């Protein structure tokens, strides 16, 4: 079991709330647009395929999915989005990485820097914390509705080439190297194992355990503020909340 940040669990639960507000639909639409633009709308492209599956898992209407793909494949209509990755530090020196999709990098940089400074952190230079993270494929599977045991799921995933396997109260996360992500994902699909979310994201190689409730509140508040920004697609950190911490 690897020790990547429990923020992934907090973020996962929060994502359901965001979906109700419609915010996650905007982010899914942008990812579809960017993926479609990169591949010319080829639905067999891995990134676009994953974007479509994630959008469907969050119940994004099919017409919205098709509209985003057509808009991206056309490449001429609407805003031109740029992919960026920002890095910085949160309260207590925890490392934070942020994936951005923006049509105005100067505006977004100023707004993100403001969020950091107002919430006990600071935005850093490119590379300041990136060396602490490693990109990994992450396949999330819910416990609810799963027709095989946890042990069987773990063995299927590891035999297919997964590097690690984690569990929490809601489900499981299968971790892969980026090149092996598609093969492992396809094996799970072939075994009729429903995948709720497939992402390729940075995870920390080591974690910082947070034991102080006040510091935990400040960190989580900063993460929430970053997550709520319209141009931010994903937020990643190396903190881990201590078991039983009441924050």
Short mmCIF file of C-alpha atoms in Angstrom, two decimals:
data_model
loop_
_atom_site.label_atom_id
_atom_site.label_comp_id
_atom_site.label_asym_id
_atom_site.label_seq_id
_atom_site.Cartn_x
_atom_site.Cartn_y
_atom_site.Cartn_z
CA UNK A 1 0.00 0.00 0.00
CA UNK A 2 1.43 3.38 -0.94
CA UNK A 3 1.07 6.45 1.25
CA UNK A 4 -0.30 9.08 -1.07
CA UNK A 5 -2.33 11.94 0.32
CA UNK A 6 -5.72 11.27 1.82
CA UNK A 7 -6.73 14.48 0.09
CA UNK A 8 -7.72 12.22 -2.83
CA UNK A 9 -10.49 10.82 -0.61
CA UNK A 10 -11.59 14.24 0.61
CA UNK A 11 -11.60 15.51 -2.96
CA UNK A 12 -13.58 12.49 -4.16
CA UNK A 13 -16.39 13.12 -1.68
CA UNK A 14 -16.34 16.82 -2.41
CA UNK A 15 -16.65 16.10 -6.11
CA UNK A 16 -20.17 14.79 -5.60
CA UNK A 17 -21.17 18.10 -4.06
CA UNK A 18 -19.55 20.01 -6.92
CA UNK A 19 -21.51 17.93 -9.42
CA UNK A 20 -24.75 19.09 -7.81
CA UNK A 21 -23.63 22.68 -8.28
CA UNK A 22 -22.74 22.06 -11.90
CA UNK A 23 -19.14 23.17 -11.40
CA UNK A 24 -17.69 19.79 -12.25
CA UNK A 25 -19.64 19.77 -15.52
CA UNK A 26 -17.70 22.84 -16.63
CA UNK A 27 -14.38 21.17 -15.82
CA UNK A 28 -15.36 17.94 -17.56
CA UNK A 29 -16.45 19.92 -20.62
CA UNK A 30 -13.12 21.70 -20.79
CA UNK A 31 -11.19 18.44 -20.53
CA UNK A 32 -13.31 16.99 -23.36
CA UNK A 33 -12.65 20.06 -25.48
CA UNK A 34 -8.89 20.00 -24.91
CA UNK A 35 -8.65 16.23 -25.47
CA UNK A 36 -10.71 16.45 -28.66
CA UNK A 37 -8.63 19.35 -29.94
CA UNK A 38 -5.39 17.41 -29.34
CA UNK A 39 -6.55 14.35 -31.29
CA UNK A 40 -8.90 15.92 -33.83
CA UNK A 41 -11.94 14.29 -32.24
CA UNK A 42 -10.71 10.69 -32.60
CA UNK A 43 -12.81 8.83 -30.00
CA UNK A 44 -10.23 6.02 -29.96
CA UNK A 45 -7.61 8.40 -28.56
CA UNK A 46 -6.80 7.36 -24.98
CA UNK A 47 -7.11 10.80 -23.40
CA UNK A 48 -10.41 11.55 -25.13
CA UNK A 49 -11.74 8.08 -24.32
CA UNK A 50 -10.98 8.62 -20.63
CA UNK A 51 -12.52 12.11 -20.71
CA UNK A 52 -15.73 10.68 -22.20
CA UNK A 53 -15.91 7.88 -19.63
CA UNK A 54 -15.36 10.28 -16.72
CA UNK A 55 -18.00 12.64 -18.09
CA UNK A 56 -20.51 9.82 -18.39
CA UNK A 57 -19.69 8.61 -14.88
CA UNK A 58 -20.66 12.06 -13.57
CA UNK A 59 -23.86 11.99 -15.67
CA UNK A 60 -22.84 14.78 -18.00
CA UNK A 61 -25.58 14.77 -20.70
CA UNK A 62 -24.58 13.10 -23.97
CA UNK A 63 -25.43 16.22 -25.95
CA UNK A 64 -22.98 18.21 -23.79
CA UNK A 65 -20.30 15.59 -24.40
CA UNK A 66 -20.82 15.63 -28.16
CA UNK A 67 -20.92 19.42 -28.26
CA UNK A 68 -17.60 19.70 -26.42
CA UNK A 69 -15.96 17.11 -28.69
CA UNK A 70 -17.22 18.80 -31.86
CA UNK A 71 -16.13 22.19 -30.59
CA UNK A 72 -12.67 20.89 -29.71
CA UNK A 73 -12.25 18.96 -32.96
CA UNK A 74 -13.27 22.03 -34.95
CA UNK A 75 -10.56 24.02 -33.21
CA UNK A 76 -11.91 27.39 -34.31
CA UNK A 77 -14.87 28.26 -32.11
CA UNK A 78 -14.84 29.72 -28.63
CA UNK A 79 -11.97 30.34 -26.25
CA UNK A 80 -8.54 28.80 -26.75
CA UNK A 81 -7.54 27.05 -23.55
CA UNK A 82 -3.98 26.57 -22.41
CA UNK A 83 -2.80 23.75 -20.13
CA UNK A 84 -0.55 24.83 -17.27
CA UNK A 85 0.77 23.37 -14.02
CA UNK A 86 1.36 25.63 -11.02
CA UNK A 87 3.32 24.72 -7.90
CA UNK A 88 3.44 26.12 -4.39
CA UNK A 89 3.34 25.58 -0.65
CA UNK A 90 0.48 25.45 1.81
CA UNK A 91 0.37 25.98 5.58
CA UNK A 92 3.08 23.99 7.35
CA UNK A 93 5.11 23.81 4.14
CA UNK A 94 3.02 21.10 2.48
CA UNK A 95 3.66 20.82 -1.26
CA UNK A 96 0.84 21.63 -3.69
CA UNK A 97 0.57 21.10 -7.44
CA UNK A 98 -2.28 22.44 -9.55
CA UNK A 99 -3.43 21.58 -13.07
CA UNK A 100 -4.89 24.54 -14.95
CA UNK A 101 -6.99 25.03 -18.09
CA UNK A 102 -7.27 28.73 -18.85
CA UNK A 103 -7.97 31.14 -21.68
CA UNK A 104 -6.05 33.90 -19.86
CA UNK A 105 -2.89 32.78 -18.07
CA UNK A 106 -2.13 36.22 -16.59
CA UNK A 107 -5.56 36.50 -14.98
CA UNK A 108 -5.44 32.94 -13.65
CA UNK A 109 -1.91 33.29 -12.26
CA UNK A 110 -2.90 36.43 -10.35
CA UNK A 111 -6.05 34.84 -8.95
CA UNK A 112 -4.29 31.63 -7.89
CA UNK A 113 -1.46 33.60 -6.27
CA UNK A 114 -4.09 35.60 -4.35
CA UNK A 115 -5.77 32.39 -3.09
CA UNK A 116 -2.42 31.10 -1.84
CA UNK A 117 -1.48 34.33 -0.06
CA UNK A 118 -4.90 34.77 1.58
CA UNK A 119 -4.94 31.21 2.93
CA UNK A 120 -1.51 30.74 4.49
CA UNK A 121 0.41 29.54 1.47
CA UNK A 122 2.52 30.89 -1.35
CA UNK A 123 2.84 30.14 -5.04
CA UNK A 124 6.32 29.03 -6.07
CA UNK A 125 8.42 28.75 -9.19
CA UNK A 126 8.05 25.93 -11.68
CA UNK A 127 9.85 22.87 -10.32
CA UNK A 128 9.86 23.94 -6.67
CA UNK A 129 7.80 20.93 -5.56
CA UNK A 130 7.39 18.93 -8.77
CA UNK A 131 10.32 16.67 -7.88
CA UNK A 132 8.30 15.37 -4.90
CA UNK A 133 5.56 13.95 -7.16
CA UNK A 134 5.30 11.22 -9.76
CA UNK A 135 2.56 10.86 -12.39
CA UNK A 136 0.45 7.73 -11.87
CA UNK A 137 -2.63 6.26 -13.48
CA UNK A 138 -5.42 6.00 -10.92
CA UNK A 139 -8.50 3.85 -11.49
CA UNK A 140 -11.22 4.28 -8.87
CA UNK A 141 -13.73 1.50 -8.19
CA UNK A 142 -16.65 1.78 -5.76
CA UNK A 143 -17.46 -0.93 -3.22
CA UNK A 144 -21.16 -0.56 -3.93
CA UNK A 145 -22.23 -2.92 -6.68
CA UNK A 146 -18.89 -4.71 -6.89
CA UNK A 147 -19.50 -8.42 -7.48
CA UNK A 148 -16.08 -9.77 -6.50
CA UNK A 149 -14.08 -9.71 -3.27
CA UNK A 150 -11.42 -7.12 -2.48
CA UNK A 151 -8.72 -9.80 -2.65
CA UNK A 152 -9.88 -10.96 -6.08
CA UNK A 153 -9.98 -7.38 -7.35
CA UNK A 154 -6.47 -6.76 -6.07
CA UNK A 155 -5.11 -9.92 -7.73
CA UNK A 156 -6.76 -9.08 -11.08
CA UNK A 157 -5.31 -5.56 -10.98
CA UNK A 158 -1.80 -6.64 -9.97
CA UNK A 159 -1.73 -9.48 -12.51
CA UNK A 160 -2.72 -6.96 -15.20
CA UNK A 161 0.30 -4.82 -14.37
CA UNK A 162 -0.89 -2.46 -11.62
CA UNK A 163 1.81 -1.15 -9.28
CA UNK A 164 -0.31 -0.71 -6.16
CA UNK A 165 -3.79 -1.12 -4.71
CA UNK A 166 -5.47 0.99 -2.04
CA UNK A 167 -8.79 0.80 -0.23
CA UNK A 168 -10.96 3.18 1.77
CA UNK A 169 -14.51 3.20 3.07
CA UNK A 170 -16.00 4.06 -0.34
CA UNK A 171 -13.94 1.86 -2.61
CA UNK A 172 -10.57 1.13 -4.13
CA UNK A 173 -7.86 2.87 -6.15
CA UNK A 174 -5.70 0.90 -8.57
CA UNK A 175 -2.38 2.66 -9.23
CA UNK A 176 -0.42 2.13 -12.44
CA UNK A 177 2.53 3.56 -14.31
CA UNK A 178 1.35 5.90 -17.10
CA UNK A 179 2.30 3.44 -19.91
CA UNK A 180 0.42 0.57 -18.23
CA UNK A 181 -2.75 2.49 -17.38
CA UNK A 182 -4.71 1.58 -20.52
CA UNK A 183 -3.86 -2.14 -20.34
CA UNK A 184 -4.89 -2.37 -16.68
CA UNK A 185 -8.04 -0.35 -17.32
CA UNK A 186 -9.01 -2.57 -20.24
CA UNK A 187 -8.45 -5.72 -18.18
CA UNK A 188 -10.80 -4.42 -15.48
CA UNK A 189 -13.41 -3.55 -18.12
CA UNK A 190 -13.08 -7.02 -19.66
CA UNK A 191 -13.68 -8.52 -16.21
CA UNK A 192 -16.93 -6.48 -15.96
CA UNK A 193 -15.49 -4.40 -13.10
CA UNK A 194 -17.08 -0.92 -13.19
CA UNK A 195 -14.55 1.94 -13.07
CA UNK A 196 -15.99 5.11 -11.64
CA UNK A 197 -13.07 7.37 -12.55
CA UNK A 198 -9.86 7.08 -14.55
CA UNK A 199 -7.22 9.80 -14.16
CA UNK A 200 -3.52 10.33 -14.77
CA UNK A 201 -2.41 12.59 -11.92
CA UNK A 202 0.70 13.36 -9.87
CA UNK A 203 0.92 11.71 -6.47
CA UNK A 204 3.55 12.44 -3.81
CA UNK A 205 6.41 10.01 -3.31
CA UNK A 206 6.32 10.74 0.44
CA UNK A 207 3.67 12.26 2.71
CA UNK A 208 3.68 14.75 5.58
CA UNK A 209 1.37 13.72 8.42
CA UNK A 210 -0.70 16.58 9.83
CA UNK A 211 -1.52 16.12 13.51
CA UNK A 212 -2.52 19.68 14.50
CA UNK A 213 -6.27 20.37 14.01
CA UNK A 214 -5.78 24.09 13.34
CA UNK A 215 -3.17 23.42 10.69
CA UNK A 216 -5.39 20.75 9.15
CA UNK A 217 -8.28 23.22 8.86
CA UNK A 218 -6.03 25.79 7.18
CA UNK A 219 -4.66 23.28 4.68
CA UNK A 220 -8.06 21.85 3.78
CA UNK A 221 -9.51 25.37 3.48
CA UNK A 222 -6.75 26.33 1.02
CA UNK A 223 -7.31 23.13 -0.97
CA UNK A 224 -11.05 23.81 -1.11
CA UNK A 225 -10.52 27.39 -2.28
CA UNK A 226 -8.20 26.19 -5.03
CA UNK A 227 -10.61 23.42 -6.08
CA UNK A 228 -13.42 25.97 -6.37
CA UNK A 229 -11.56 28.12 -8.89
CA UNK A 230 -13.11 27.72 -12.34
CA UNK A 231 -9.77 27.37 -14.16
CA UNK A 232 -8.37 24.68 -11.85
CA UNK A 233 -8.86 21.10 -13.06
CA UNK A 234 -7.03 19.31 -10.24
CA UNK A 235 -5.21 19.97 -6.97
CA UNK A 236 -2.62 17.58 -5.51
CA UNK A 237 -0.69 17.67 -2.25
CA UNK A 238 1.64 15.59 -0.07
CA UNK A 239 -0.18 15.98 3.25
CA UNK A 240 -1.94 13.18 5.11
CA UNK A 241 -4.34 13.82 7.96
CA UNK A 242 -3.52 11.77 11.07
CA UNK A 243 -6.01 9.05 11.96
CA UNK A 244 -8.67 10.27 14.37
CA UNK A 245 -7.78 13.93 13.85
CA UNK A 246 -10.81 16.08 14.71
CA UNK A 247 -10.54 19.10 12.46
#
